[in-house]
Amino acid sequence: MGWEEMQVRGYAEFVRTAQSYHGRPIFALFCGDKDAEGRSWCPDCVTAEPVVRKELHNLPDESVFIYCLVGDRAYWKDPNNEFRRNLKLTGVPTLLKYGTPQKLVEEECFKAELVRMLFTED
Amino acid sequence: SVQAHKEEDNPQKTMEANGLTPVPDSYDYDLIVIGGGSGGLAAAKEAAKYEKKVMVLDFVTPTPQGSSWGLGGTCVNVGCIPKKLMHQAALLGQALQDSRKFGWQFTEEVKHNWMTMTEAVQNYIGSLNWGYRVALRDTKVTYENAYGEFVGPHTIKATNKKGIEKLYTAERFIIATGERPRYLGIPGDKEYCISSDDLFSLPYCPGKTLVVGASYVALECAGFLAGLGLDVTVMVRSILLRGFDQDMANKIGEYMKEHGVNFIREFVPVKVEQVEEGTPGILKVTAKSTTGDQMIEGEYNTVLLAIGRDPCTRKIGLDKVGVNINEKTGKIPVNDEEQTNVPHIYAVGDILQGKLELTPVAIQAGRLLVRRLYAGETTKCDYVNVPTTVFTPLEYGACGYSEETAVEKFGEENIEVYHSHFWPLEWTVPSRDNNKCYAKIICNIQDNERVIGFHVLGPNAGEVTQGFAAAIKCGLTKEQLDSTIGIHPVCAEV
């Protein structure tokens, strides 16, 4: 079995989804909400998403890729939002391997080499 | 990215591996660094700045207990970083006690959870390991988690944990393989004892612990374990903190003793047996006196060996390339440009003979070496007046000569020692010791009373010492020190 993608919005849905896949490697990309035209308020997320998607085929078998929209800009700017408080996210986009300290933040997500390293190396 | 070369494609490597000297060809790398610790990574990252093609090989041979760790070397994984965090955990325990005297009220009994602390520390270390890997990948330094050894003058064999071997060539090499804890060589040592390599990731609370050794590693570990509420005994063969100012070493020992650490002096363990399995289990230690025939026994949950560290230089093929090592100690002698007796092979860090075993020293040496090699700079690493701090429960910061070494070098009549006890203001209200904190400076009378030694025992000793190290580097004299107005109320004003 290869990998699969789940798309979620908001912290509660993210946590529920991650917990339901407990035991499998979980990778998550956190981005700002998209408008009706499908464009995110977060310009770095717009740049990062295609880079990350291009590397998804490198995901190990059995893994789950959770694409998570965090909320609107105002929600994100709040220093007490749940993503900042509980997941310790400091910026969007953030690409991480759930349950490990391994993550890429902001411009690091633009680099295919680093994304590949996160997906394929221990 | 990783380059894999088949031997058939590269006759040069095959020749080298077979002991023949090939005609120099173009190498795979400008520089291969063996060892991804403080010195190795600093050198590799610096070389990448000058657009050199660099490879770092890092591999951790698991401890007898099975512990291992990621990229970053001793400091990050099993040294300075986790040590300081656990020392901080212990200090916070003390602060909680003090806080009641400052008016904080809490009724619950305060207990310490080893797993909570250890998981948090390991998580932080994990983020550092990852950060180094991102940094190397980002600067195009090739990193392989593989054990490197020389097989020819310009060829390294790298073996990964699956046993797969690859050969790489480079114009130059930097050996930065560091050290690992020494074992006693007595029955039961490897089977039942742990070392600092295991302690910081121990998946259970160590419980009643015997620390064998009198090094700063032994005293720092004993110190924070006791500070976390554990029953700790230190078994010392002879003196504390050999090589450090003995006056200060004794004060540190006294403080620890008065604060609940037991000391067994002038004994060495001869046998460790398991009484009961478990995490932790129960171990029985038999020890013999160094001054007579007396034997003693004791039972502990954990025995932590901290009797010294040995360089990782014996099994990396140095004999194949003719690099001299001190046969007795394993250390590598280098000139003042960190060059071994083989011109294209260099070494940095703890493995160097006659140099301080400190992270900042390794980093500085590594960086300056690379700048000399690739950026035309000439600055050499200054190993004189390097400040250090021992993070025992009462911290000790020092820079320059110990009193004994100063007397030996300059003669007792030519040095003047100024000293003072002090009572940190923060200790007054909670009624903590009023005569334990201590500072002294050693001055060279014949050189304008130049400050040649600085020693302070007290809270935040590291923070205090750093600035004085800079002053000493500038040639601080007693008169200049006297004319510097103090900050009040702080310990450093003394």
Short mmCIF file of N, CA and C in Angstrom, two decimals, chain A residues 4 8-9 15 18 20-21 25-27 29 45 54 57 59 61 69 74 77-78 80 82 84 94 100 104 106-107:
data_model
loop_
_atom_site.label_atom_id
_atom_site.label_comp_id
_atom_site.label_asym_id
_atom_site.label_seq_id
_atom_site.Cartn_x
_atom_site.Cartn_y
_atom_site.Cartn_z
N GLU A 4 -1.34 7.83 1.40
CA GLU A 4 -2.62 8.46 1.10
C GLU A 4 -2.68 9.87 1.66
N VAL A 8 -7.75 18.44 5.64
CA VAL A 8 -8.52 18.85 6.82
C VAL A 8 -8.45 20.36 6.99
N ARG A 9 -9.36 20.87 7.81
CA ARG A 9 -9.34 22.30 8.09
C ARG A 9 -9.53 22.52 9.59
N VAL A 15 -6.21 17.12 14.59
CA VAL A 15 -5.85 16.19 15.67
C VAL A 15 -6.62 14.88 15.56
N ALA A 18 -5.08 12.90 12.71
CA ALA A 18 -3.76 12.36 13.05
C ALA A 18 -3.91 11.17 14.00
N SER A 20 -6.38 9.19 14.31
CA SER A 20 -6.99 8.01 13.69
C SER A 20 -5.96 7.21 12.89
N TYR A 21 -4.82 7.84 12.56
CA TYR A 21 -3.79 7.12 11.81
C TYR A 21 -2.61 6.74 12.70
N PRO A 25 3.40 6.36 9.68
CA PRO A 25 4.13 7.63 9.57
C PRO A 25 3.20 8.72 9.05
N ILE A 26 3.16 9.86 9.73
CA ILE A 26 2.26 10.94 9.34
C ILE A 26 3.06 12.20 9.02
N PHE A 27 2.84 12.72 7.83
CA PHE A 27 3.47 13.99 7.43
C PHE A 27 2.35 15.00 7.26
N LEU A 29 1.31 19.15 6.09
CA LEU A 29 1.64 20.47 5.56
C LEU A 29 0.56 21.43 6.03
N CYS A 45 2.98 29.96 1.31
CA CYS A 45 2.28 28.68 1.16
C CYS A 45 2.01 28.41 -0.31
N LYS A 54 5.21 17.91 -5.46
CA LYS A 54 6.08 17.24 -6.44
C LYS A 54 6.92 16.14 -5.78
N HIS A 57 5.61 11.66 -4.12
CA HIS A 57 5.81 10.28 -4.57
C HIS A 57 6.95 9.61 -3.81
N LEU A 59 7.15 9.63 -0.56
CA LEU A 59 6.68 9.24 0.78
C LEU A 59 6.79 7.74 0.96
N ASP A 61 5.92 3.93 2.01
CA ASP A 61 4.66 3.18 1.98
C ASP A 61 3.97 3.28 3.33
N LEU A 69 -5.48 23.13 6.34
CA LEU A 69 -5.66 24.58 6.29
C LEU A 69 -5.86 25.06 7.72
N ALA A 74 -6.29 36.34 10.36
CA ALA A 74 -6.47 36.86 11.72
C ALA A 74 -6.28 35.76 12.75
N LYS A 77 -2.57 34.93 13.05
CA LYS A 77 -1.76 35.97 13.72
C LYS A 77 -1.93 35.94 15.24
N ASP A 78 -3.03 35.39 15.71
CA ASP A 78 -3.25 35.32 17.16
C ASP A 78 -2.18 34.44 17.79
N ASN A 80 -2.02 32.98 20.45
CA ASN A 80 -2.52 31.89 21.27
C ASN A 80 -3.32 30.85 20.52
N GLU A 82 -4.43 27.48 18.59
CA GLU A 82 -4.09 26.12 19.04
C GLU A 82 -2.89 25.53 18.32
N ARG A 84 -0.22 27.14 17.33
CA ARG A 84 0.98 27.68 17.96
C ARG A 84 1.17 27.08 19.33
N THR A 94 4.35 25.20 7.25
CA THR A 94 5.20 24.28 7.99
C THR A 94 4.92 22.88 7.47
N THR A 100 7.68 13.77 15.68
CA THR A 100 9.15 13.86 15.73
C THR A 100 9.52 15.35 15.71
N LEU A 104 10.15 21.44 8.54
CA LEU A 104 10.68 22.50 7.68
C LEU A 104 9.72 23.66 7.77
N GLU A 106 8.59 27.64 6.56
CA GLU A 106 8.64 28.75 5.62
C GLU A 106 9.54 28.48 4.41
N GLU A 107 10.60 29.30 4.23
CA GLU A 107 11.39 29.12 2.99
C GLU A 107 12.04 27.75 2.87
#
